Coordinates of C-alpha atoms in Angstrom, one line a residue:
M20 CA 125.6 100.2 160.6
Q21 CA 124.4 103.5 162.0
T22 CA 124.6 106.7 160.0
S23 CA 124.2 110.2 161.3
I24 CA 123.7 112.3 158.1
S25 CA 122.8 115.9 159.0
R26 CA 123.1 117.3 155.5
Q27 CA 121.8 116.4 152.1
S28 CA 123.6 116.4 148.8
V29 CA 123.3 119.7 146.8
Y30 CA 122.2 119.7 143.1
A31 CA 122.9 122.4 140.5
R32 CA 123.8 122.9 136.9
Q33 CA 125.8 126.1 136.4
G34 CA 128.6 125.8 138.9
M35 CA 129.5 124.3 142.3
V36 CA 132.2 124.8 145.0
A37 CA 132.6 122.4 147.9
T38 CA 135.0 123.0 150.8
S39 CA 135.4 122.8 154.5
Q40 CA 134.7 126.5 155.3
P41 CA 131.5 128.2 154.1
L42 CA 133.1 131.6 153.5
A43 CA 135.7 130.1 151.3
A44 CA 133.0 128.3 149.3
Q45 CA 131.2 131.6 148.9
A46 CA 134.4 133.2 147.6
G47 CA 134.6 130.5 144.9
L48 CA 131.0 130.8 144.0
F49 CA 131.4 134.6 143.7
V50 CA 134.1 134.2 141.2
L51 CA 132.0 131.7 139.2
R52 CA 129.2 134.2 139.1
E53 CA 131.6 136.9 137.9
G54 CA 132.3 134.8 134.8
G55 CA 135.2 132.7 136.1
N56 CA 135.7 129.1 135.4
A57 CA 136.3 126.2 137.8
V58 CA 140.1 126.9 138.0
D59 CA 139.4 130.5 138.9
A60 CA 137.0 129.4 141.5
A61 CA 139.4 126.9 142.9
I62 CA 142.2 129.5 143.2
A63 CA 139.7 132.0 144.8
T64 CA 138.6 129.3 147.3
A65 CA 142.1 128.2 148.1
A66 CA 143.3 131.7 148.7
A67 CA 140.3 132.4 150.9
L68 CA 141.0 129.2 152.9
T69 CA 144.4 130.6 153.9
V70 CA 142.4 133.4 155.7
V71 CA 139.3 131.7 156.9
E72 CA 140.8 128.4 157.9
P73 CA 144.4 129.1 159.0
T74 CA 144.2 126.2 161.4
S75 CA 144.9 123.9 158.5
N76 CA 146.7 125.9 155.7
G77 CA 148.3 129.2 154.9
I78 CA 150.2 131.2 152.3
G79 CA 153.2 129.1 153.3
S80 CA 151.5 125.8 152.3
D81 CA 152.1 123.3 149.6
L82 CA 149.4 122.4 147.0
F83 CA 148.4 119.6 144.6
A84 CA 145.7 119.7 142.0
L85 CA 143.9 117.7 139.4
V86 CA 142.1 119.6 136.6
W87 CA 139.7 118.1 134.1
D88 CA 139.7 120.2 131.1
S89 CA 138.7 119.6 127.4
G90 CA 138.4 115.8 128.0
E91 CA 141.8 115.4 129.7
L92 CA 143.0 115.1 133.3
H93 CA 146.0 117.3 134.2
G94 CA 148.1 117.1 137.4
L95 CA 150.0 119.8 139.2
N96 CA 152.6 119.1 141.9
A97 CA 153.2 122.4 143.7
S98 CA 155.1 121.0 146.7
G99 CA 158.4 122.5 147.8
R100 CA 161.9 121.2 148.3
S101 CA 164.1 121.3 151.4
P102 CA 166.5 124.2 151.8
A103 CA 170.1 123.7 150.6
L104 CA 171.4 124.0 154.1
L105 CA 169.1 121.3 155.6
N106 CA 170.9 118.0 156.0
M107 CA 171.2 115.3 158.6
A108 CA 174.1 117.2 160.3
A109 CA 171.7 120.1 160.9
L110 CA 169.3 118.0 163.1
P111 CA 169.8 118.2 166.8
G112 CA 170.5 114.7 168.1
G113 CA 169.7 113.3 164.7
Q114 CA 166.0 113.9 165.2
M115 CA 163.6 116.1 163.1
P116 CA 161.6 118.4 165.4
T117 CA 157.9 118.8 164.8
H118 CA 157.9 122.6 165.0
G119 CA 160.3 125.5 164.3
W120 CA 162.5 126.2 161.3
L121 CA 164.0 122.8 160.7
P122 CA 160.9 121.0 159.2
V123 CA 160.1 124.1 157.0
T124 CA 160.3 123.4 153.2
I125 CA 159.9 125.9 150.4
P126 CA 156.2 126.8 150.2
G127 CA 154.7 125.8 146.9
T128 CA 151.2 127.2 147.1
P129 CA 151.6 130.7 145.7
R130 CA 153.4 129.4 142.7
G131 CA 150.8 126.7 142.3
W132 CA 148.0 129.3 142.2
A133 CA 149.9 131.3 139.6
D134 CA 150.7 128.2 137.4
L135 CA 147.1 127.0 137.5
H136 CA 145.9 130.4 136.5
A137 CA 148.4 130.9 133.7
R138 CA 147.4 127.6 132.1
F139 CA 143.6 127.5 132.7
G140 CA 142.4 130.8 134.3
R141 CA 139.9 133.1 132.7
L142 CA 139.5 136.1 134.9
P143 CA 142.4 138.4 135.9
F144 CA 144.5 136.9 138.7
A145 CA 144.0 140.0 141.0
Q146 CA 140.2 139.6 140.6
V147 CA 140.4 135.9 141.6
L148 CA 142.3 136.7 144.8
A149 CA 140.1 139.7 145.7
P150 CA 137.6 137.8 148.0
A151 CA 140.5 136.4 150.1
I152 CA 142.0 139.9 150.4
R153 CA 138.7 141.3 151.5
Y154 CA 138.2 138.6 154.2
A155 CA 141.7 139.3 155.5
R156 CA 141.4 143.1 155.6
E157 CA 137.8 143.4 156.8
G158 CA 137.8 140.3 159.1
Y159 CA 135.2 137.5 159.5
P160 CA 133.5 135.6 162.4
L161 CA 134.9 132.2 163.4
S162 CA 132.7 129.2 162.8
P163 CA 132.4 126.4 165.4
V164 CA 134.9 123.7 164.2
L165 CA 137.4 126.4 163.1
A166 CA 137.2 128.1 166.6
D167 CA 137.8 124.8 168.3
G168 CA 140.9 124.1 166.3
W169 CA 142.1 127.7 166.7
R170 CA 141.8 127.5 170.5
R171 CA 143.8 124.2 170.6
G172 CA 146.4 125.8 168.4
I173 CA 146.8 128.8 170.7
A174 CA 147.2 126.5 173.7
A175 CA 149.8 124.4 172.0
H176 CA 151.7 127.4 170.7
R177 CA 152.0 129.1 174.1
R178 CA 154.2 126.1 175.2
R179 CA 156.8 126.9 172.5
Q180 CA 159.8 129.0 173.2
G181 CA 162.0 130.9 170.9
P182 CA 162.1 134.1 168.8
E183 CA 161.0 132.3 165.7
F184 CA 157.5 131.8 167.3
E185 CA 156.8 135.3 168.4
A186 CA 155.1 136.6 165.3
W187 CA 152.7 133.6 165.4
L188 CA 151.1 135.0 168.6
D189 CA 151.0 138.5 167.2
T190 CA 149.2 137.2 164.1
F191 CA 146.8 134.5 165.4
A192 CA 146.4 135.4 169.1
P193 CA 146.6 139.2 169.3
A194 CA 145.7 140.9 172.6
G195 CA 142.0 140.4 173.4
F196 CA 141.4 137.6 170.9
G197 CA 140.3 134.3 172.4
A198 CA 139.1 132.5 169.2
G199 CA 135.5 132.2 170.4
V200 CA 132.7 131.2 168.0
G201 CA 131.6 134.3 166.2
E202 CA 134.6 136.3 167.2
I203 CA 136.1 138.5 164.5
W204 CA 139.7 137.9 163.2
A205 CA 141.4 140.0 160.6
S206 CA 145.0 140.4 159.3
E207 CA 146.0 143.5 157.4
A208 CA 149.5 141.9 156.9
H209 CA 147.9 138.9 155.3
A210 CA 145.9 141.1 153.0
R211 CA 149.0 143.1 151.9
T212 CA 150.8 139.8 151.2
L213 CA 148.0 138.5 149.1
E214 CA 148.0 141.8 147.2
R215 CA 151.7 141.4 146.4
I216 CA 151.1 137.9 145.2
A217 CA 148.2 139.0 143.1
R218 CA 150.1 141.9 141.4
S219 CA 153.2 139.9 140.7
H220 CA 151.6 136.5 139.8
A221 CA 153.5 135.2 142.9
E222 CA 156.9 136.4 141.7
D223 CA 157.3 138.7 144.7
F224 CA 156.9 135.6 147.0
Y225 CA 159.9 133.9 145.4
E226 CA 162.2 136.7 144.2
G227 CA 160.9 140.0 145.6
E228 CA 160.3 141.7 148.9
L229 CA 158.4 138.8 150.4
A230 CA 161.3 136.5 149.7
A231 CA 163.7 138.9 151.3
Q232 CA 161.5 139.1 154.4
M233 CA 161.4 135.3 154.7
D234 CA 165.2 135.2 154.3
A235 CA 165.8 137.9 156.9
H236 CA 163.5 136.2 159.5
A237 CA 165.2 132.9 159.0
R238 CA 168.7 134.4 159.4
A239 CA 167.7 136.3 162.5
T240 CA 166.0 133.4 164.3
G241 CA 168.1 130.4 163.3
G242 CA 166.3 129.2 160.2
L243 CA 167.9 127.6 157.1
L244 CA 165.6 128.9 154.4
R245 CA 167.3 131.4 152.1
A246 CA 166.3 133.6 149.2
E247 CA 168.5 131.3 147.1
D248 CA 166.2 128.4 147.9
L249 CA 163.0 130.4 147.0
A250 CA 164.1 131.9 143.7
P251 CA 164.5 128.7 141.6
H252 CA 161.3 127.0 142.9
Q253 CA 159.0 125.7 140.2
S254 CA 155.8 123.6 140.2
E255 CA 155.7 120.5 138.1
W256 CA 153.0 119.4 135.7
V257 CA 152.6 115.6 136.1
R258 CA 150.7 112.8 134.5
P259 CA 148.1 111.5 136.9
I260 CA 148.2 107.8 137.9
G261 CA 145.2 105.6 138.2
A262 CA 143.8 102.3 139.3
A263 CA 140.6 100.5 138.3
Y264 CA 137.8 99.5 140.6
Q265 CA 134.7 97.9 139.1
G266 CA 135.3 99.6 135.8
H267 CA 135.7 103.0 137.2
T268 CA 139.2 104.6 137.6
A269 CA 140.4 106.5 140.6
W270 CA 143.1 109.0 139.8
E271 CA 145.9 110.5 142.0
I272 CA 149.0 112.6 141.8
P273 CA 152.1 110.4 141.5
P274 CA 154.8 110.4 144.2
N275 CA 156.1 112.3 146.1
G276 CA 152.4 112.1 147.3
Q277 CA 150.9 109.1 149.1
G278 CA 147.9 108.8 146.7
I279 CA 149.5 105.6 145.3
A280 CA 148.6 103.9 148.7
A281 CA 144.9 104.3 147.9
L282 CA 145.4 103.0 144.3
I283 CA 147.3 99.9 145.5
A284 CA 144.5 99.2 148.0
L285 CA 141.8 99.6 145.3
G286 CA 143.8 97.4 142.9
I287 CA 143.8 94.7 145.5
L288 CA 140.1 95.1 146.3
D289 CA 139.2 95.0 142.6
G290 CA 139.9 91.3 142.6
L291 CA 137.9 90.6 145.7
E292 CA 134.1 90.1 146.0
L293 CA 133.0 92.5 148.7
P294 CA 129.7 91.7 150.4
A295 CA 126.6 93.5 149.1
H296 CA 126.1 95.5 152.2
R297 CA 128.6 98.0 153.6
D298 CA 127.8 97.0 157.1
D299 CA 129.4 93.6 156.8
E300 CA 132.4 92.9 159.0
Y301 CA 134.1 90.7 156.4
G302 CA 134.0 93.4 153.8
L303 CA 135.4 95.9 156.3
H304 CA 138.1 93.4 157.2
L305 CA 139.1 93.1 153.5
Q306 CA 139.2 96.8 153.1
I307 CA 141.4 97.3 156.2
E308 CA 143.8 94.6 155.1
A309 CA 144.1 96.0 151.5
M310 CA 144.8 99.4 152.9
K311 CA 147.5 98.2 155.3
L312 CA 149.3 96.6 152.3
G313 CA 148.9 99.8 150.3
F314 CA 150.5 101.8 153.1
A315 CA 153.3 99.4 153.7
D316 CA 154.4 99.8 150.1
A317 CA 153.9 103.6 150.0
K318 CA 155.9 104.1 153.2
R319 CA 158.7 101.9 151.7
Y320 CA 158.9 103.4 148.2
V321 CA 157.3 106.9 148.0
A322 CA 159.9 109.6 147.7
D323 CA 160.9 112.4 145.4
P324 CA 161.1 110.9 141.9
Q325 CA 163.7 113.5 140.9
H326 CA 166.1 111.9 143.4
V327 CA 165.3 108.2 143.3
D328 CA 163.5 105.7 141.0
V329 CA 160.0 105.2 142.5
P330 CA 158.5 102.0 141.0
V331 CA 155.1 103.4 140.3
Q332 CA 154.1 101.2 137.4
A333 CA 155.3 98.1 139.1
L334 CA 153.4 98.9 142.3
L335 CA 150.2 99.3 140.2
D336 CA 150.7 96.3 138.0
P337 CA 147.8 93.8 138.2
T338 CA 150.2 90.9 138.7
Y339 CA 151.7 92.6 141.7
A340 CA 148.2 93.4 143.1
A341 CA 147.3 89.7 142.8
A342 CA 150.4 88.7 144.8
R343 CA 149.5 91.2 147.5
R344 CA 145.9 90.1 147.4
A345 CA 146.9 86.5 148.2
L346 CA 148.4 87.6 151.5
I347 CA 144.9 88.6 152.9
G348 CA 143.4 85.9 155.0
E349 CA 140.6 85.5 157.6
Q350 CA 142.6 87.2 160.3
A351 CA 144.4 90.6 160.6
L352 CA 148.0 90.6 159.4
D353 CA 151.0 92.7 160.3
P354 CA 151.8 94.4 157.0
E355 CA 155.2 94.3 155.4
P356 CA 156.2 96.0 152.1
G357 CA 156.4 93.8 149.0
D358 CA 159.0 93.8 146.3
P359 CA 157.3 95.1 143.1
H360 CA 160.4 94.2 141.1
S361 CA 160.1 90.5 141.8
P362 CA 158.3 87.7 139.6
G363 CA 146.6 118.3 160.0
T364 CA 144.7 120.2 155.6
V365 CA 142.1 121.9 153.4
Y366 CA 140.5 120.3 150.3
L367 CA 138.2 121.8 147.8
A368 CA 136.4 120.7 144.6
T369 CA 134.9 123.0 141.9
A370 CA 133.0 122.6 138.7
D371 CA 131.6 125.0 136.2
G372 CA 128.8 124.8 133.6
D373 CA 131.3 124.1 130.7
G374 CA 132.6 120.8 132.1
Q375 CA 135.8 122.0 133.7
M376 CA 136.4 120.5 137.2
V377 CA 139.1 120.9 139.8
S378 CA 140.3 118.7 142.7
L379 CA 142.7 120.8 144.9
I380 CA 144.3 120.3 148.3
Q381 CA 146.7 122.6 150.2
S382 CA 148.1 122.3 153.7
N383 CA 150.6 123.5 156.3
Y384 CA 150.6 120.1 157.9
M385 CA 149.9 119.5 161.6
G386 CA 147.4 122.3 162.1
F387 CA 149.0 125.7 161.9
G388 CA 152.2 124.1 160.5
S389 CA 155.7 124.9 161.8
G390 CA 154.5 127.6 164.2
V391 CA 156.8 130.1 162.3
V392 CA 155.2 133.2 160.9
V393 CA 157.2 135.8 159.0
P394 CA 156.7 139.1 160.8
G395 CA 154.5 141.6 159.1
T396 CA 153.4 139.3 156.3
G397 CA 150.8 136.8 157.7
I398 CA 152.9 134.0 156.1
A399 CA 152.6 130.9 158.3
L400 CA 155.1 128.3 157.1
Q401 CA 154.5 124.6 156.8
N402 CA 156.4 121.8 158.5
R403 CA 156.3 119.3 155.6
G404 CA 160.0 118.3 156.2
H405 CA 158.8 116.4 159.3
N406 CA 157.8 113.6 156.8
F407 CA 161.4 112.9 155.7
N408 CA 162.8 109.6 156.7
L409 CA 166.1 109.7 158.6
E410 CA 167.3 106.2 157.7
P411 CA 170.4 106.6 155.4
E412 CA 169.4 104.0 152.8
H413 CA 165.7 104.9 152.6
P414 CA 164.4 106.5 149.4
N415 CA 162.7 109.3 151.3
V416 CA 165.8 110.1 153.4
L417 CA 166.4 113.8 154.2
A418 CA 168.6 115.6 151.8
P419 CA 169.0 119.2 150.5
G420 CA 166.8 120.2 147.6
K421 CA 164.4 117.3 148.0
R422 CA 160.6 117.0 148.2
P423 CA 159.4 114.9 151.2
Y424 CA 156.8 112.1 151.3
H425 CA 153.6 114.1 151.1
T426 CA 150.3 113.3 152.8
I427 CA 148.0 115.7 150.9
I428 CA 146.4 114.1 147.9
P429 CA 143.6 115.3 145.6
G430 CA 141.4 112.6 144.0
F431 CA 139.4 112.3 140.8
L432 CA 137.0 109.5 139.5
T433 CA 136.2 108.6 135.9
R434 CA 133.5 106.2 134.7
P435 CA 134.1 103.0 132.7
D436 CA 133.6 104.9 129.4
G437 CA 136.3 107.4 130.4
T438 CA 133.9 110.3 131.1
P439 CA 134.5 112.2 134.3
A440 CA 132.5 111.4 137.4
G441 CA 134.3 114.2 139.2
P442 CA 136.7 115.4 141.9
F443 CA 136.8 114.1 145.5
G444 CA 139.1 114.3 148.5
V445 CA 139.4 113.7 152.2
M446 CA 141.8 115.7 154.4
G447 CA 143.6 114.5 157.4
G448 CA 147.3 113.3 157.3
F449 CA 147.6 109.6 156.8
M450 CA 143.8 109.2 156.9
Q451 CA 143.7 110.7 153.4
P452 CA 144.3 107.6 151.2
Q453 CA 142.1 105.6 153.6
G454 CA 139.3 108.1 153.1
H455 CA 139.8 108.0 149.3
V456 CA 139.3 104.2 149.3
Q457 CA 136.2 104.4 151.5
V458 CA 134.6 107.2 149.4
V459 CA 135.3 105.3 146.2
L460 CA 133.8 102.1 147.6
N461 CA 130.8 104.0 149.1
T462 CA 130.1 105.5 145.6
V463 CA 130.9 102.7 143.2
R464 CA 130.2 99.5 145.2
Y465 CA 127.4 100.8 147.5
G466 CA 125.7 103.4 145.4
M467 CA 125.7 106.2 147.9
D468 CA 125.2 109.9 146.9
P469 CA 128.0 112.4 147.7
Q470 CA 126.7 113.4 151.1
Q471 CA 126.0 109.8 152.2
A472 CA 129.5 108.7 150.9
L473 CA 131.2 111.3 153.0
D474 CA 129.1 111.0 156.2
A475 CA 129.2 107.2 156.4
P476 CA 131.1 106.0 159.5
R477 CA 134.8 105.6 158.9
W478 CA 137.7 103.4 160.1
Q479 CA 141.4 104.2 160.1
W480 CA 144.4 101.9 160.3
T481 CA 147.1 103.5 162.5
G482 CA 149.8 100.9 162.6
G483 CA 150.4 97.2 163.4
R484 CA 146.9 95.7 164.0
V485 CA 145.4 98.9 165.5
V486 CA 142.3 100.2 163.8
E487 CA 140.5 103.3 165.0
V488 CA 136.7 103.4 164.3
E489 CA 134.0 106.0 164.7
H490 CA 131.5 105.2 167.4
E491 CA 128.7 105.2 164.8
L492 CA 130.2 102.0 163.3
G493 CA 128.5 100.2 166.2
A494 CA 129.5 97.8 168.9
A495 CA 128.6 94.6 167.0
L496 CA 130.8 95.4 164.0
S497 CA 133.6 96.5 166.2
R498 CA 133.5 93.2 168.2
A499 CA 133.4 91.2 164.9
L500 CA 136.5 93.0 163.6
Q501 CA 138.2 92.4 167.0
A502 CA 137.5 88.7 166.7
R503 CA 139.5 88.7 163.4
G504 CA 142.5 90.0 165.2
H505 CA 142.1 93.8 164.7
Q506 CA 142.9 95.9 167.8
I507 CA 139.8 98.2 167.8
K508 CA 139.9 101.6 169.3
V509 CA 136.8 103.8 169.3
E510 CA 137.7 107.4 168.6
L511 CA 135.1 110.0 169.6
N512 CA 136.8 113.0 167.9
P513 CA 135.3 113.1 164.4
S514 CA 138.2 115.3 163.1
A515 CA 140.5 112.2 163.4
F516 CA 138.8 110.7 160.4
G517 CA 139.3 113.6 157.9
R518 CA 137.0 116.0 156.3
G519 CA 136.1 115.6 152.6
Q520 CA 134.2 117.0 149.7
I521 CA 132.8 115.5 146.5
I522 CA 131.3 116.9 143.3
W523 CA 129.9 114.4 140.7
R524 CA 128.6 115.4 137.2
D525 CA 125.8 113.4 135.6
P526 CA 127.0 112.4 132.1
H527 CA 123.6 112.7 130.5
T528 CA 122.1 115.9 132.0
G529 CA 125.2 117.7 133.2
V530 CA 123.6 118.1 136.6
L531 CA 126.2 118.5 139.4
S532 CA 125.7 116.8 142.8
G533 CA 127.9 117.7 145.7
G534 CA 128.6 117.0 149.4
S535 CA 130.7 118.5 152.2
E536 CA 130.8 116.3 155.1
S537 CA 129.3 117.0 158.5
R538 CA 132.6 116.5 160.4
A539 CA 133.5 120.1 159.5
D540 CA 132.0 123.6 159.1
G541 CA 131.9 123.1 155.3
Q542 CA 129.4 124.0 152.6
V543 CA 128.5 123.2 149.0
A544 CA 127.8 126.5 147.3
A545 CA 126.1 126.3 143.9
F546 CA 123.9 128.0 141.3

């Protein structure tokens, strides 16, 4: 198998930040140097990413995080619920549109930042958000991958009609701005909104002037989001779920996120003897088949656990994994969900010198999200409601006050003795659990360092027997997979396969090693 590594892993001891945009990584590193911990750095990086990578996330995003602190892994689900007025009757023709107000759910990111800080932060909240505010107010030059996504976003947005979309152009495509590489973009409105969030610990976003502005814009342009939806919103601290692979344990946030798909696949693979070399077509076949089964179950059962009983433990039970494993044969299968009751995103990782580590992901979904921006605020709203199911009997069916199936998932890996290896993640819609599985296998089974594990050629199952592969996988492997019944499509756009980061900590020396893959502008910043 060919590889095209253009970066090397970074090594350091005092602190590390890895994310998809170099300026955001520098914001996190600045906070670490100012005496902040890994959580402070993660919040600083996340807030900066709403400014320096708005093509993938914004203040109106959702957020999930895993925090290793004092020998324990903590999970935060900061995803939002659907507005009280959003139901099946509100959908035109019974279909959920991709953009506009209807797929907008309550943004959870600002509350998520505040909750992480309240529990684990060290520096003042306003100091942590200061780098992001400075980037927004003073502006910054666009990097190459960012500029490409921005230009595509502008082209797509110009095709949309309606008053709800007008503020988007004012914010992200002002007169004279063409989103060229090195071109400067700034947003005073974005800076003022971040200042309000900083001063109020996000309360202004949910119960103050910012909430009133979101309510007013929705009422004026046909949206269903109301101040009454925003005021009661809370994040949820959750117990992470895990699955073993070769003695290590991969950890994810439980549903409504799709991380369980990766865990189901890893549980299946743990009982299979993968070939010793990663460039073996039979090993790739087994990985693809396990992932297909994991997805089939996730798409059948993942929903908001506050509304339905999601059978998490049953889906992760070794007996169930064995039954699913038995379905894998020599040829590609068409996956169907099992019965466990029977016999787009930005990702970042941080670490400090005291052992605290964070795996955090936030996203608007589908690039710039819904395309709705609240005038005068820089708040670009997500379109997470697009992932509701519209079948009446499905657990993830659209309903008021409900969290949808969520694609964004932070990952964390622990060693056989329970010590932390560290945070990892791969962005990119339904690529994310597939990226998690491949990163874990590259690390645990094939002994790759962080940069190698991220840059190795990827595959992605997209439905039925269709598997997209990067051209670096090579013609011989692609033909061999095709002979096993997989419908292979070579995808030349590297962004289709996600963009990830890793930070591992050596259990003996405390040395940090990190990678930020070459498919993005990203950087590992360390000292």
